[in-house]
PDB file of C-alpha atoms in Angstrom:
ATOM      1  CA  MET A 901     -86.992  58.208-153.847  1.00  0.00           C
ATOM      2  CA  ILE A 902     -84.252  57.421-151.908  1.00  0.00           C
ATOM      3  CA  LYS A 903     -83.192  60.182-149.111  1.00  0.00           C
ATOM      4  CA  VAL A 904     -79.195  58.800-148.066  1.00  0.00           C
ATOM      5  CA  ALA A 905     -77.155  60.558-145.186  1.00  0.00           C
ATOM      6  CA  SER A 906     -73.068  60.546-144.628  1.00  0.00           C
ATOM      7  CA  TYR A 907     -72.664  61.444-140.892  1.00  0.00           C
ATOM      8  CA  ASN A 908     -69.443  61.180-138.862  1.00  0.00           C
ATOM      9  CA  MET A 909     -70.259  61.195-135.893  1.00  0.00           C
ATOM     10  CA  ARG A 910     -67.261  60.834-133.688  1.00  0.00           C
ATOM     11  CA  LYS A 911     -67.993  58.444-131.510  1.00  0.00           C
ATOM     12  CA  SER A 912     -71.204  60.639-130.983  1.00  0.00           C
ATOM     13  CA  ILE A 913     -68.457  63.726-128.758  1.00  0.00           C
ATOM     14  CA  GLY A 914     -70.453  66.838-128.888  1.00  0.00           C
ATOM     15  CA  THR A 915     -67.681  70.272-129.626  1.00  0.00           C
ATOM     16  CA  ASP A 916     -69.213  70.302-125.252  1.00  0.00           C
ATOM     17  CA  ARG A 917     -66.890  67.349-125.116  1.00  0.00           C
ATOM     18  CA  ARG A 918     -69.670  65.677-123.313  1.00  0.00           C
ATOM     19  CA  ARG A 919     -70.874  61.385-124.595  1.00  0.00           C
ATOM     20  CA  ARG A 920     -73.601  61.719-125.408  1.00  0.00           C
ATOM     21  CA  PRO A 921     -74.913  58.703-128.072  1.00  0.00           C
ATOM     22  CA  GLU A 922     -78.658  59.684-127.389  1.00  0.00           C
ATOM     23  CA  ARG A 923     -77.685  63.549-129.404  1.00  0.00           C
ATOM     24  CA  THR A 924     -76.808  61.651-132.009  1.00  0.00           C
ATOM     25  CA  LEU A 925     -79.799  59.396-132.585  1.00  0.00           C
ATOM     26  CA  GLN A 926     -81.766  62.604-132.348  1.00  0.00           C
ATOM     27  CA  VAL A 927     -79.319  64.520-135.126  1.00  0.00           C
ATOM     28  CA  LEU A 928     -80.415  61.244-137.403  1.00  0.00           C
ATOM     29  CA  CYS A 929     -83.733  61.263-136.451  1.00  0.00           C
ATOM     30  CA  GLU A 930     -83.738  65.267-137.747  1.00  0.00           C
ATOM     31  CA  VAL A 931     -82.295  64.138-141.076  1.00  0.00           C
ATOM     32  CA  ASP A 932     -84.834  61.368-141.256  1.00  0.00           C
ATOM     33  CA  ALA A 933     -83.052  58.998-144.796  1.00  0.00           C
ATOM     34  CA  ASP A 934     -83.987  55.618-145.748  1.00  0.00           C
ATOM     35  CA  VAL A 935     -80.076  54.711-145.993  1.00  0.00           C
ATOM     36  CA  ILE A 936     -77.019  56.445-143.763  1.00  0.00           C
ATOM     37  CA  ALA A 937     -73.001  55.919-143.189  1.00  0.00           C
ATOM     38  CA  LEU A 938     -71.608  56.485-139.931  1.00  0.00           C
ATOM     39  CA  GLN A 939     -67.828  56.836-139.450  1.00  0.00           C
ATOM     40  CA  GLU A 940     -66.553  56.416-135.883  1.00  0.00           C
ATOM     41  CA  ALA A 941     -69.590  54.656-135.069  1.00  0.00           C
ATOM     42  CA  ASP A 942     -67.422  52.636-132.784  1.00  0.00           C
ATOM     43  CA  ARG A 943     -64.751  53.620-130.079  1.00  0.00           C
ATOM     44  CA  ARG A 944     -60.879  53.348-130.784  1.00  0.00           C
ATOM     45  CA  PHE A 945     -59.426  50.707-128.452  1.00  0.00           C
ATOM     46  CA  GLY A 946     -60.584  47.745-126.265  1.00  0.00           C
ATOM     47  CA  THR A 947     -63.268  45.934-128.519  1.00  0.00           C
ATOM     48  CA  ARG A 948     -63.887  48.991-130.626  1.00  0.00           C
ATOM     49  CA  GLU A 949     -67.928  48.320-128.923  1.00  0.00           C
ATOM     50  CA  ALA A 950     -71.162  50.212-131.203  1.00  0.00           C
ATOM     51  CA  VAL A 951     -71.719  53.487-129.035  1.00  0.00           C
ATOM     52  CA  LEU A 952     -74.811  52.994-130.821  1.00  0.00           C
ATOM     53  CA  THR A 953     -76.312  50.295-128.911  1.00  0.00           C
ATOM     54  CA  GLY A 954     -78.803  47.986-130.890  1.00  0.00           C
ATOM     55  CA  HIS A 955     -81.052  49.433-128.080  1.00  0.00           C
ATOM     56  CA  LEU A 956     -79.924  52.718-128.664  1.00  0.00           C
ATOM     57  CA  LEU A 957     -80.994  51.870-132.339  1.00  0.00           C
ATOM     58  CA  ALA A 958     -84.378  49.780-131.114  1.00  0.00           C
ATOM     59  CA  GLU A 959     -85.979  52.635-128.605  1.00  0.00           C
ATOM     60  CA  HIS A 960     -84.356  55.926-130.448  1.00  0.00           C
ATOM     61  CA  GLY A 961     -84.626  54.855-134.690  1.00  0.00           C
ATOM     62  CA  ASP A 962     -86.001  53.296-137.965  1.00  0.00           C
ATOM     63  CA  TRP A 963     -82.764  52.271-138.160  1.00  0.00           C
ATOM     64  CA  LYS A 964     -81.345  48.590-138.544  1.00  0.00           C
ATOM     65  CA  PRO A 965     -77.392  48.441-138.575  1.00  0.00           C
ATOM     66  CA  ILE A 966     -75.790  45.897-141.695  1.00  0.00           C
ATOM     67  CA  PRO A 967     -73.782  43.422-139.761  1.00  0.00           C
ATOM     68  CA  PHE A 968     -70.187  42.972-141.738  1.00  0.00           C
ATOM     69  CA  GLY A 969     -69.677  40.413-139.095  1.00  0.00           C
ATOM     70  CA  MET A 970     -66.012  42.115-138.469  1.00  0.00           C
ATOM     71  CA  ARG A 971     -65.391  42.690-134.309  1.00  0.00           C
ATOM     72  CA  ALA A 972     -67.693  40.829-132.609  1.00  0.00           C
ATOM     73  CA  ARG A 973     -69.120  44.481-130.322  1.00  0.00           C
ATOM     74  CA  SER A 974     -68.600  46.463-133.434  1.00  0.00           C
ATOM     75  CA  MET A 975     -71.198  47.884-135.758  1.00  0.00           C
ATOM     76  CA  GLY A 976     -69.007  48.834-138.227  1.00  0.00           C
ATOM     77  CA  TRP A 977     -65.043  48.514-140.116  1.00  0.00           C
ATOM     78  CA  HIS A 978     -62.318  50.750-139.327  1.00  0.00           C
ATOM     79  CA  GLY A 979     -65.659  52.532-137.793  1.00  0.00           C
ATOM     80  CA  ASN A 980     -67.147  52.705-141.100  1.00  0.00           C
ATOM     81  CA  ALA A 981     -71.490  50.712-139.885  1.00  0.00           C
ATOM     82  CA  LEU A 982     -74.201  51.861-142.683  1.00  0.00           C
ATOM     83  CA  LEU A 983     -77.670  52.030-141.021  1.00  0.00           C
ATOM     84  CA  VAL A 984     -80.477  51.254-143.519  1.00  0.00           C
ATOM     85  CA  ARG A 985     -84.389  51.203-142.716  1.00  0.00           C
ATOM     86  CA  ARG A 986     -86.164  48.801-141.129  1.00  0.00           C
ATOM     87  CA  ASP A 987     -88.084  47.063-143.991  1.00  0.00           C
ATOM     88  CA  ALA A 988     -85.667  47.630-146.091  1.00  0.00           C
ATOM     89  CA  GLN A 989     -83.806  44.183-147.299  1.00  0.00           C
ATOM     90  CA  VAL A 990     -80.235  43.149-146.789  1.00  0.00           C
ATOM     91  CA  LEU A 991     -78.821  40.990-150.164  1.00  0.00           C
ATOM     92  CA  ASP A 992     -75.527  40.880-149.664  1.00  0.00           C
ATOM     93  CA  CYS A 993     -72.003  43.141-147.528  1.00  0.00           C
ATOM     94  CA  GLU A 994     -68.622  43.161-147.167  1.00  0.00           C
ATOM     95  CA  ALA A 995     -65.778  45.147-145.419  1.00  0.00           C
ATOM     96  CA  ILE A 996     -63.652  46.336-148.780  1.00  0.00           C
ATOM     97  CA  HIS A 997     -59.686  47.287-146.729  1.00  0.00           C
ATOM     98  CA  LEU A 998     -58.114  49.365-148.210  1.00  0.00           C
ATOM     99  CA  PRO A 999     -54.304  50.297-147.947  1.00  0.00           C
ATOM    100  CA  ALA A1000     -53.093  52.864-145.163  1.00  0.00           C
ATOM    101  CA  LEU A1001     -50.245  53.175-142.961  1.00  0.00           C
ATOM    102  CA  GLU A1002     -53.006  53.803-139.944  1.00  0.00           C
ATOM    103  CA  PRO A1003     -55.927  51.571-139.825  1.00  0.00           C
ATOM    104  CA  ARG A1004     -58.642  52.025-142.197  1.00  0.00           C
ATOM    105  CA  GLY A1005     -61.440  50.745-144.530  1.00  0.00           C
ATOM    106  CA  ALA A1006     -64.596  51.368-146.199  1.00  0.00           C
ATOM    107  CA  VAL A1007     -67.642  48.943-146.413  1.00  0.00           C
ATOM    108  CA  MET A1008     -70.526  48.039-148.907  1.00  0.00           C
ATOM    109  CA  ALA A1009     -74.202  46.920-148.642  1.00  0.00           C
ATOM    110  CA  ASP A1010     -77.069  46.440-151.843  1.00  0.00           C
ATOM    111  CA  VAL A1011     -80.286  46.967-150.397  1.00  0.00           C
ATOM    112  CA  ARG A1012     -83.585  46.937-151.543  1.00  0.00           C
ATOM    113  CA  VAL A1013     -84.699  49.448-150.429  1.00  0.00           C
ATOM    114  CA  HIS A1014     -88.802  51.648-151.382  1.00  0.00           C
ATOM    115  CA  GLY A1015     -88.568  48.712-154.274  1.00  0.00           C
ATOM    116  CA  GLN A1016     -85.586  50.699-155.778  1.00  0.00           C
ATOM    117  CA  MET A1017     -81.884  47.925-155.524  1.00  0.00           C
ATOM    118  CA  LEU A1018     -79.078  50.021-154.583  1.00  0.00           C
ATOM    119  CA  ARG A1019     -75.296  49.440-153.527  1.00  0.00           C
ATOM    120  CA  VAL A1020     -73.545  51.681-150.955  1.00  0.00           C
ATOM    121  CA  VAL A1021     -70.209  52.213-149.672  1.00  0.00           C
ATOM    122  CA  GLY A1022     -69.412  54.400-146.159  1.00  0.00           C
ATOM    123  CA  MET A1023     -65.881  55.697-146.315  1.00  0.00           C
ATOM    124  CA  HIS A1024     -63.677  57.783-144.158  1.00  0.00           C
ATOM    125  CA  LEU A1025     -60.283  58.190-146.414  1.00  0.00           C
ATOM    126  CA  ASP A1026     -56.472  58.959-144.709  1.00  0.00           C
ATOM    127  CA  LEU A1027     -55.695  62.189-143.104  1.00  0.00           C
ATOM    128  CA  SER A1028     -52.112  62.293-146.022  1.00  0.00           C
ATOM    129  CA  GLY A1029     -52.910  62.944-149.818  1.00  0.00           C
ATOM    130  CA  LEU A1030     -51.610  60.171-151.100  1.00  0.00           C
ATOM    131  CA  TRP A1031     -53.182  57.736-149.754  1.00  0.00           C
ATOM    132  CA  ARG A1032     -56.169  59.180-149.889  1.00  0.00           C
ATOM    133  CA  ARG A1033     -55.380  58.858-153.947  1.00  0.00           C
ATOM    134  CA  ARG A1034     -54.553  54.840-152.792  1.00  0.00           C
ATOM    135  CA  GLN A1035     -57.466  54.193-151.385  1.00  0.00           C
ATOM    136  CA  ALA A1036     -59.735  56.351-153.526  1.00  0.00           C
ATOM    137  CA  HIS A1037     -58.744  54.106-156.018  1.00  0.00           C
ATOM    138  CA  ALA A1038     -58.884  50.690-154.536  1.00  0.00           C
ATOM    139  CA  ILE A1039     -62.185  51.297-153.537  1.00  0.00           C
ATOM    140  CA  ILE A1040     -63.271  51.708-157.956  1.00  0.00           C
ATOM    141  CA  ALA A1041     -61.565  49.369-158.459  1.00  0.00           C
ATOM    142  CA  HIS A1042     -63.342  46.975-155.930  1.00  0.00           C
ATOM    143  CA  LEU A1043     -66.661  48.033-157.467  1.00  0.00           C
ATOM    144  CA  GLN A1044     -65.417  48.101-160.906  1.00  0.00           C
ATOM    145  CA  ALA A1045     -64.399  44.572-160.207  1.00  0.00           C
ATOM    146  CA  SER A1046     -67.544  42.699-158.943  1.00  0.00           C
ATOM    147  CA  ALA A1047     -69.473  40.961-160.698  1.00  0.00           C
ATOM    148  CA  ARG A1048     -73.357  42.740-161.014  1.00  0.00           C
ATOM    149  CA  GLN A1049     -73.841  46.025-160.938  1.00  0.00           C
ATOM    150  CA  TYR A1050     -76.406  48.492-159.495  1.00  0.00           C
ATOM    151  CA  PRO A1051     -77.501  51.798-158.774  1.00  0.00           C
ATOM    152  CA  THR A1052     -74.162  52.191-156.577  1.00  0.00           C
ATOM    153  CA  VAL A1053     -73.933  55.407-154.188  1.00  0.00           C
ATOM    154  CA  LEU A1054     -70.760  56.251-151.704  1.00  0.00           C
ATOM    155  CA  MET A1055     -70.590  58.835-148.801  1.00  0.00           C
ATOM    156  CA  GLY A1056     -67.719  59.671-145.699  1.00  0.00           C
ATOM    157  CA  ASP A1057     -65.448  61.564-144.293  1.00  0.00           C
ATOM    158  CA  LEU A1058     -63.286  61.940-148.023  1.00  0.00           C
ATOM    159  CA  ASN A1059     -61.430  64.397-145.755  1.00  0.00           C
ATOM    160  CA  GLU A1060     -60.338  66.122-148.803  1.00  0.00           C
ATOM    161  CA  TRP A1061     -59.840  69.879-148.507  1.00  0.00           C
ATOM    162  CA  THR A1062     -58.485  71.609-151.814  1.00  0.00           C
ATOM    163  CA  PRO A1063     -62.254  70.909-154.128  1.00  0.00           C
ATOM    164  CA  GLN A1064     -61.433  69.963-157.423  1.00  0.00           C
ATOM    165  CA  SER A1065     -58.275  67.941-156.588  1.00  0.00           C
ATOM    166  CA  GLY A1066     -56.317  64.136-155.164  1.00  0.00           C
ATOM    167  CA  CYS A1067     -59.216  61.800-155.001  1.00  0.00           C
ATOM    168  CA  LEU A1068     -62.012  64.019-155.662  1.00  0.00           C
ATOM    169  CA  ARG A1069     -61.073  63.767-159.046  1.00  0.00           C
ATOM    170  CA  ASP A1070     -60.247  60.239-159.279  1.00  0.00           C
ATOM    171  CA  PHE A1071     -63.891  60.448-158.415  1.00  0.00           C
ATOM    172  CA  ALA A1072     -65.206  62.408-160.195  1.00  0.00           C
ATOM    173  CA  GLN A1073     -64.015  59.790-163.331  1.00  0.00           C
ATOM    174  CA  HIS A1074     -67.135  57.683-162.783  1.00  0.00           C
ATOM    175  CA  TYR A1075     -69.211  59.393-160.114  1.00  0.00           C
ATOM    176  CA  GLN A1076     -71.157  62.245-159.575  1.00  0.00           C
ATOM    177  CA  PHE A1077     -71.327  64.763-156.510  1.00  0.00           C
ATOM    178  CA  ALA A1078     -74.196  65.878-154.960  1.00  0.00           C
ATOM    179  CA  ALA A1079     -74.005  69.910-153.746  1.00  0.00           C
ATOM    180  CA  THR A1080     -74.375  68.839-149.925  1.00  0.00           C
ATOM    181  CA  GLY A1081     -72.770  72.360-149.229  1.00  0.00           C
ATOM    182  CA  LYS A1082     -69.559  72.933-146.565  1.00  0.00           C
ATOM    183  CA  SER A1083     -69.904  70.224-143.357  1.00  0.00           C
ATOM    184  CA  PHE A1084     -66.445  71.363-141.040  1.00  0.00           C
ATOM    185  CA  HIS A1085     -66.624  72.117-139.075  1.00  0.00           C
ATOM    186  CA  ALA A1086     -69.216  72.189-136.894  1.00  0.00           C
ATOM    187  CA  ARG A1087     -69.883  74.467-135.020  1.00  0.00           C
ATOM    188  CA  ARG A1088     -68.171  77.258-138.530  1.00  0.00           C
ATOM    189  CA  PRO A1089     -68.535  75.180-141.212  1.00  0.00           C
ATOM    190  CA  MET A1090     -65.479  76.177-143.428  1.00  0.00           C
ATOM    191  CA  ALA A1091     -64.742  72.516-145.492  1.00  0.00           C
ATOM    192  CA  ARG A1092     -66.689  70.117-147.980  1.00  0.00           C
ATOM    193  CA  LEU A1093     -64.250  66.800-145.779  1.00  0.00           C
ATOM    194  CA  ASP A1094     -67.966  64.991-145.912  1.00  0.00           C
ATOM    195  CA  ARG A1095     -69.974  64.234-149.199  1.00  0.00           C
ATOM    196  CA  ILE A1096     -71.925  61.967-151.220  1.00  0.00           C
ATOM    197  CA  MET A1097     -71.702  60.639-155.351  1.00  0.00           C
ATOM    198  CA  VAL A1098     -73.606  58.084-156.662  1.00  0.00           C
ATOM    199  CA  SER A1099     -73.245  56.855-160.050  1.00  0.00           C
ATOM    200  CA  ARG A1100     -74.469  58.290-163.748  1.00  0.00           C
ATOM    201  CA  ASP A1101     -77.347  55.726-164.320  1.00  0.00           C
ATOM    202  CA  LEU A1102     -78.844  58.269-160.629  1.00  0.00           C
ATOM    203  CA  GLU A1103     -80.556  61.323-160.350  1.00  0.00           C
ATOM    204  CA  ILE A1104     -79.915  63.716-157.569  1.00  0.00           C
ATOM    205  CA  GLN A1105     -83.292  65.788-157.528  1.00  0.00           C
ATOM    206  CA  GLY A1106     -82.033  67.940-154.053  1.00  0.00           C
ATOM    207  CA  ALA A1107     -78.967  67.857-151.401  1.00  0.00           C
ATOM    208  CA  GLY A1108     -77.689  68.922-148.009  1.00  0.00           C
ATOM    209  CA  VAL A1109     -76.480  70.350-144.994  1.00  0.00           C
ATOM    210  CA  HIS A1110     -78.576  69.388-142.491  1.00  0.00           C
ATOM    211  CA  GLU A1111     -77.395  72.977-139.302  1.00  0.00           C
ATOM    212  CA  SER A1112     -79.864  72.231-136.451  1.00  0.00           C
ATOM    213  CA  LEU A1113     -78.871  72.813-132.478  1.00  0.00           C
ATOM    214  CA  ASN A1114     -78.584  69.378-132.124  1.00  0.00           C
ATOM    215  CA  SER A1115     -76.258  68.848-134.561  1.00  0.00           C
ATOM    216  CA  ARG A1116     -73.837  71.884-134.916  1.00  0.00           C
ATOM    217  CA  THR A1117     -73.063  70.235-130.804  1.00  0.00           C
ATOM    218  CA  ALA A1118     -73.271  66.154-130.872  1.00  0.00           C
ATOM    219  CA  SER A1119     -69.651  65.693-133.283  1.00  0.00           C
ATOM    220  CA  ASP A1120     -67.444  68.474-134.456  1.00  0.00           C
ATOM    221  CA  HIS A1121     -69.735  67.444-138.885  1.00  0.00           C
ATOM    222  CA  LEU A1122     -72.675  68.461-139.287  1.00  0.00           C
ATOM    223  CA  PRO A1123     -74.250  65.441-141.630  1.00  0.00           C
ATOM    224  CA  ILE A1124     -74.498  65.781-145.502  1.00  0.00           C
ATOM    225  CA  TRP A1125     -77.991  64.432-146.955  1.00  0.00           C
ATOM    226  CA  ALA A1126     -79.297  63.631-150.297  1.00  0.00           C
ATOM    227  CA  GLU A1127     -81.726  62.827-152.853  1.00  0.00           C
ATOM    228  CA  VAL A1128     -82.014  60.479-155.250  1.00  0.00           C
ATOM    229  CA  ARG A1129     -83.727  57.791-157.525  1.00  0.00           C
ATOM    230  CA  PRO A1130     -83.498  56.064-161.209  1.00  0.00           C
ATOM    231  CA  ALA A1131     -82.649  58.291-163.793  1.00  0.00           C
TER     232      ALA A1131
END
């Protein structure tokens, strides 16, 4: 069994408007997932440096960031980052460029966790429905064109408010959705903006939204999680 999670950490700025990276790590420790997709993991301006520094991760967590090498001080690509357990093996990784009016991207990695090969995609899609669909098509096409195929988990903030249309319908033609629940807004969840999807060769054993005192204040999104295993 592999536990995966997705979290729009909002650059560690909480609903109290305070930036507290240690609080973000507390939430991640509560979720305790093997693979984590983060959105808004880097600062927005300047050198786009990572909010969760290597020192913080080493001191307070059991994860290592997957290095994409796009910016020297960033953890990921356009704020998207992937964390895996320290004992996980990273076989390959790459950034996925997405069509967009504003900077958007996705990240992908092939990892071995608990002896199981898994392809993981983290994403943060556009606010525009038209561009969300174009980005979904680009991600699907990128995965289908890969020479090697692995059981795949796609996670992130899809920014899709409608329940069964738009990019959700596009993804649903190829992947199944975990029943995670409503994750936005953290103080009063009303929408399922954050999603976890898996390929047909994976079974979803459980899924949910992580609600705690920390998670309700650490970001405007709640983290979501799912437990998967080979079908």
